[in-house]
GROMACS .gro file of C-alpha atoms in nm:
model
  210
    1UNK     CA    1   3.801  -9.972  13.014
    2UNK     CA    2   3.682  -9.620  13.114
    3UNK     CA    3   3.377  -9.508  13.218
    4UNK     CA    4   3.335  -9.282  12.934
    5UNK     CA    5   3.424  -9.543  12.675
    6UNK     CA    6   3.162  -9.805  12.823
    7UNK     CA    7   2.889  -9.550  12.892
    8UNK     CA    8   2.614  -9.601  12.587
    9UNK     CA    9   2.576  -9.297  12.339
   10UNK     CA   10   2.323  -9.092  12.439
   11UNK     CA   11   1.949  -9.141  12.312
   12UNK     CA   12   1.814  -8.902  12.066
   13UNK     CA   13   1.524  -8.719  12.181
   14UNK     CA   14   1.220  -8.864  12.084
   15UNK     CA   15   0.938  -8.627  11.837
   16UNK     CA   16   0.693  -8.605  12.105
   17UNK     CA   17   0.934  -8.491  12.357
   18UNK     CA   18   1.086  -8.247  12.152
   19UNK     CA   19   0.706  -8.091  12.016
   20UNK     CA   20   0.595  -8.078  12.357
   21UNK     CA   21   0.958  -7.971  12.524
   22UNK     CA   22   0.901  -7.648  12.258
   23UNK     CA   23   0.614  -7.562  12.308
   24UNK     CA   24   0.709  -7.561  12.730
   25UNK     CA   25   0.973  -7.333  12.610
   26UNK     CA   26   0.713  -7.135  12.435
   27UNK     CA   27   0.504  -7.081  12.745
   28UNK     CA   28   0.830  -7.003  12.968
   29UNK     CA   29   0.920  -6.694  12.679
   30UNK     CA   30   1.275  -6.944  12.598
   31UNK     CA   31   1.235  -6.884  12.273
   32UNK     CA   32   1.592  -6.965  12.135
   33UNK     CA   33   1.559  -7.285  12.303
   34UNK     CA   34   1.203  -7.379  12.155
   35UNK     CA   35   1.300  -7.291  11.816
   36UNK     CA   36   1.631  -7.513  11.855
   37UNK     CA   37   1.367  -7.803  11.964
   38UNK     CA   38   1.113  -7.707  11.693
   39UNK     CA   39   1.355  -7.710  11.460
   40UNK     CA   40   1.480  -8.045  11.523
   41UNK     CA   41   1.140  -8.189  11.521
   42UNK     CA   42   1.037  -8.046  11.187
   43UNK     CA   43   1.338  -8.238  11.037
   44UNK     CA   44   1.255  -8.574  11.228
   45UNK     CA   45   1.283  -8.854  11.036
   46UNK     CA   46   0.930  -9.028  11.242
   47UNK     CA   47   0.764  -8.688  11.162
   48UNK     CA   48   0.421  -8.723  10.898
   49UNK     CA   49   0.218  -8.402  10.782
   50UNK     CA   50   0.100  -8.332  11.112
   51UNK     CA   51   0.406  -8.331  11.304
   52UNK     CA   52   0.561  -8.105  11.045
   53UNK     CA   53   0.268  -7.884  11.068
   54UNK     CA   54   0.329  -7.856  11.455
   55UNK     CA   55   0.660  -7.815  11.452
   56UNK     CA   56   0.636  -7.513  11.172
   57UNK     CA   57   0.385  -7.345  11.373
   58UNK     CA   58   0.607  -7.379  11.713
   59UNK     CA   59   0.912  -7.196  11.465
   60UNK     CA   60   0.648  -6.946  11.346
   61UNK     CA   61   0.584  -6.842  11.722
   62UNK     CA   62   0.921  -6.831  11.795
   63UNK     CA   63   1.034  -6.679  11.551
   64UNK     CA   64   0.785  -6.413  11.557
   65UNK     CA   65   0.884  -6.420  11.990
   66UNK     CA   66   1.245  -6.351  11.853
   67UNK     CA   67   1.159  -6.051  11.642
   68UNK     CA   68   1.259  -6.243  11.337
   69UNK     CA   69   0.942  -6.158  11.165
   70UNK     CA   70   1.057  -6.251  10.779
   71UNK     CA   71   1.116  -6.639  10.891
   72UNK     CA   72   0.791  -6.621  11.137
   73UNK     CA   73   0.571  -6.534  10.777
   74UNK     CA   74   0.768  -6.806  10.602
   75UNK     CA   75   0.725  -7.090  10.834
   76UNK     CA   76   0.378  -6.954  10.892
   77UNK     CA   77   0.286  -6.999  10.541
   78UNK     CA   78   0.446  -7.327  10.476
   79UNK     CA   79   0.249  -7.446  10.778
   80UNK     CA   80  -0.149  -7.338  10.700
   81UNK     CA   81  -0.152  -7.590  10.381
   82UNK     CA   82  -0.041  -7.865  10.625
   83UNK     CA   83  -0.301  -7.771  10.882
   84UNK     CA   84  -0.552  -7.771  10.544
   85UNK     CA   85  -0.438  -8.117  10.445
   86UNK     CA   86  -0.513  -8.243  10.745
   87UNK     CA   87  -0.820  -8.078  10.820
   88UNK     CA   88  -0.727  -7.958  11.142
   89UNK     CA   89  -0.925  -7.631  11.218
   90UNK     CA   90  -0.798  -7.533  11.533
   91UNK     CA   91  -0.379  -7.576  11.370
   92UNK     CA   92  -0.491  -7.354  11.072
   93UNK     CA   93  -0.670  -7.089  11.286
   94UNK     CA   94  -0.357  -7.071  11.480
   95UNK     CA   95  -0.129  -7.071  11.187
   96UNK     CA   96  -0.336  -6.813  11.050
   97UNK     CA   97  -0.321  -6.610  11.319
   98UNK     CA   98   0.059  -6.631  11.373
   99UNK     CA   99   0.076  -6.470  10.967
  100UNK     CA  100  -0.178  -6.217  11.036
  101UNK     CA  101   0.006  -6.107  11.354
  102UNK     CA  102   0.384  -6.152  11.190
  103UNK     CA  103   0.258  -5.936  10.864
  104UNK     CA  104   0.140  -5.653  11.091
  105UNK     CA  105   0.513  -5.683  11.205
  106UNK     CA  106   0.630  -5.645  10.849
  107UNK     CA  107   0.355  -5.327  10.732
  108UNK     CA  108   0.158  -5.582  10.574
  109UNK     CA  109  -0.157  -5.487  10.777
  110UNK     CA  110  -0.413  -5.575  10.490
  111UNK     CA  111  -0.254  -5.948  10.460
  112UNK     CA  112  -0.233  -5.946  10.798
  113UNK     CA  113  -0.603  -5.880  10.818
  114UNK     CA  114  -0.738  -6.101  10.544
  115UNK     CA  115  -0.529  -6.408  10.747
  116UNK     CA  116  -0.689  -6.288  11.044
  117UNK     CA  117  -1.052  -6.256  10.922
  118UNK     CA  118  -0.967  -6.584  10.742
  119UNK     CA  119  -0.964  -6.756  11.099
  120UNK     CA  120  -1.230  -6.661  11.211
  121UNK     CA  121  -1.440  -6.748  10.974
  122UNK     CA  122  -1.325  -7.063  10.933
  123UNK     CA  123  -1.325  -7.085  11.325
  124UNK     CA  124  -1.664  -6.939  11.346
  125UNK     CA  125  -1.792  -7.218  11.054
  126UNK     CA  126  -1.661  -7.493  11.215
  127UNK     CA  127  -1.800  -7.370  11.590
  128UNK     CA  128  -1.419  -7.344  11.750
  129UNK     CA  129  -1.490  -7.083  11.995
  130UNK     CA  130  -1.139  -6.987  12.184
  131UNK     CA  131  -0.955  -6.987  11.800
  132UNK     CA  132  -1.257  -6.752  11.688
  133UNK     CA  133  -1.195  -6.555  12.014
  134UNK     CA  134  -0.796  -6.524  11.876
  135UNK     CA  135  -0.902  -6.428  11.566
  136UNK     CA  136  -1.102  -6.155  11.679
  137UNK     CA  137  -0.827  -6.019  11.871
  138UNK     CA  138  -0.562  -6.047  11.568
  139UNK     CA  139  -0.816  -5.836  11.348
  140UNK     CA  140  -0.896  -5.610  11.556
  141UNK     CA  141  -0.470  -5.540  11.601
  142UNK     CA  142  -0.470  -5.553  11.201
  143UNK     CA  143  -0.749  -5.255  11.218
  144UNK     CA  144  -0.547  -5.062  11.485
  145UNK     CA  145  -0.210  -5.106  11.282
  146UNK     CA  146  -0.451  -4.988  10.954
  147UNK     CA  147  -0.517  -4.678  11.159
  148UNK     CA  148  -0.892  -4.675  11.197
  149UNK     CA  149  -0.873  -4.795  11.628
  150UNK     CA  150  -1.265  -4.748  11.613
  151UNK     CA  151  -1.276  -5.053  11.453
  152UNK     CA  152  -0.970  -5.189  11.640
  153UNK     CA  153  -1.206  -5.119  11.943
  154UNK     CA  154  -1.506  -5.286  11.824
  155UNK     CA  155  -1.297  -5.598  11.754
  156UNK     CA  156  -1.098  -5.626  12.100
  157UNK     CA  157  -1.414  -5.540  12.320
  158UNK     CA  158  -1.538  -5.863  12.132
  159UNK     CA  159  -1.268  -6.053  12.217
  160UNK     CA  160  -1.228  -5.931  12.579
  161UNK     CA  161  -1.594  -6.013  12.618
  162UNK     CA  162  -1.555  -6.374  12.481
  163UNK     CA  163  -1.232  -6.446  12.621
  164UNK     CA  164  -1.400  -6.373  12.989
  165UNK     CA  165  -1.687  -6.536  12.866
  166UNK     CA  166  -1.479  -6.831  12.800
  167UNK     CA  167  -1.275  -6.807  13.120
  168UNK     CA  168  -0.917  -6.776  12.941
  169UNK     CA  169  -0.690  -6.558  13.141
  170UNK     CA  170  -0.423  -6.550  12.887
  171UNK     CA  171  -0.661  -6.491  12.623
  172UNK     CA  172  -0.815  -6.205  12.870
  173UNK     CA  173  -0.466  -6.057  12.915
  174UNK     CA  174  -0.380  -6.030  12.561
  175UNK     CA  175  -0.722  -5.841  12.500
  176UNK     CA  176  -0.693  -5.589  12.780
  177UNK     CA  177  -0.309  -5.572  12.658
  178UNK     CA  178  -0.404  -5.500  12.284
  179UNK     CA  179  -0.714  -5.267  12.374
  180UNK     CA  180  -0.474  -5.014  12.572
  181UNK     CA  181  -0.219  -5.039  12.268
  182UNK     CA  182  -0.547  -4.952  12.005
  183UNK     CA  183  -0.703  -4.689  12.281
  184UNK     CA  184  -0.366  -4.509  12.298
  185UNK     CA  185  -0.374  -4.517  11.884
  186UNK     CA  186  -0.746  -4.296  11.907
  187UNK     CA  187  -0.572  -4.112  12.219
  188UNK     CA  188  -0.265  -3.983  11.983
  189UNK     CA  189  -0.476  -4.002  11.640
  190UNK     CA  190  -0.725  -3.774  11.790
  191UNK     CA  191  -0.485  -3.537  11.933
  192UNK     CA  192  -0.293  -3.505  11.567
  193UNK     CA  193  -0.618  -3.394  11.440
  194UNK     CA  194  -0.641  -3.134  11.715
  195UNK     CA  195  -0.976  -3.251  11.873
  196UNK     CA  196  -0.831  -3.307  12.212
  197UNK     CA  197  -1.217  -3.390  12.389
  198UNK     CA  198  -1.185  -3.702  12.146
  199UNK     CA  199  -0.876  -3.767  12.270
  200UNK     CA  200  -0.963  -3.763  12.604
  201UNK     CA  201  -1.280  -3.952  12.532
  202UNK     CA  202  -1.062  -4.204  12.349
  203UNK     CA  203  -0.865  -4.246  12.723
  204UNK     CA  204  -1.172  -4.274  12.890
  205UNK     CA  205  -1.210  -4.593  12.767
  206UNK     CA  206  -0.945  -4.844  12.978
  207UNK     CA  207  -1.121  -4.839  13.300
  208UNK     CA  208  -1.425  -4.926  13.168
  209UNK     CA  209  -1.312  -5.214  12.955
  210UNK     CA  210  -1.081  -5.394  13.243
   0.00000   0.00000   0.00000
């Protein structure tokens, strides 16, 4: 007998492995691979509600990751009633997020921002302070993306405050990251109005904030 006919047929990965194996992937920016994984999961026959809930929100990130913003706002969406269900506040803030962030992809900056403010107030009810801190930072994108970056400003410096606060570097990152993007917004607004000293005001702010 060979050695390929006697060797046992390989073991399909388990749910666990493949909801924590995506969201590795998710971390390590393999998003083609996480989605494959995420994917599987979601259709797992030992998945429940909350499995399917993870696994929608990993295909929502990586989706989103991918550019495929259409199928990040689907899976989003099928997701947050899960997360509801289950009464898992931290899984529908994210959710949330990942809409609000994926509609701002799409032009749909006021859904984006009602999802986002929707987060954080349920994240701010319910005392959840880093998914309030993400929330923060996803409106004040939505506000940038609405063209008013004063508000975008007020927003970010919140989250950039908390996020240090709380001593998340990623979350820090993506603050600093999103409050150049919205200072560059005043910086060319400004300068399409012809007020240039409010433009170079509106510059005047990135030292000062990292």
């Amino acid at each position: 007998m060979s050695a390929s006919a006697s060797s046992p047929p390989a073991e399909r990965p388990g749910l666990s492995d493949l909801l924590a194996d995506s969201r590795i992937a998710l971390a390590a920016a393999d998003h083609r691979r996480g989605l494959a994984l995420a994917q599987q999961a979601a259709g797992h026959e030992d998945g429940g509600p909350r499995e399917r809930a993870h696994a929608l929100t990993l295909q929502g990130h990586h989706f989103w990751r991918l550019g495929r913003f259409e199928e990040a706002v689907m899976t989003a969406r099928s997701a947050v009633p899960l997360w509801q269900a289950l009464r898992d506040v931290p899984g529908e803030a994210d959710a949330l997020c990942l809409l609000a962030v994926a509609c701002t992809e799409l032009g749909l900056h006021e859904e984006g921002l009602r999802h986002a403010t929707a987060a954080f107030e349920l994240a701010r009810h319910h005392g959840v302070e880093r998914a309030a801190t993400l929330a923060l930072n996803r409106i004040g994108v939505c506000h940038e993306r609405l063209g008013d970056p004063e508000q975008g400003e007020r927003f970010l410096l919140q989250a950039l405050a908390r996020s240090r606060e709380q001593r998340e570097f990623d979350d820090t990152l993506q603050a600093l990251n999103n409050l150049m993007a919205n200072t560059l917004s005043a910086h060319h607004l400004h300068l399409r109005r012809g007020d240039e000293p409010a433009a170079r005001q509106a510059l005047a702010l990135t030292p000062s904030a990292a």
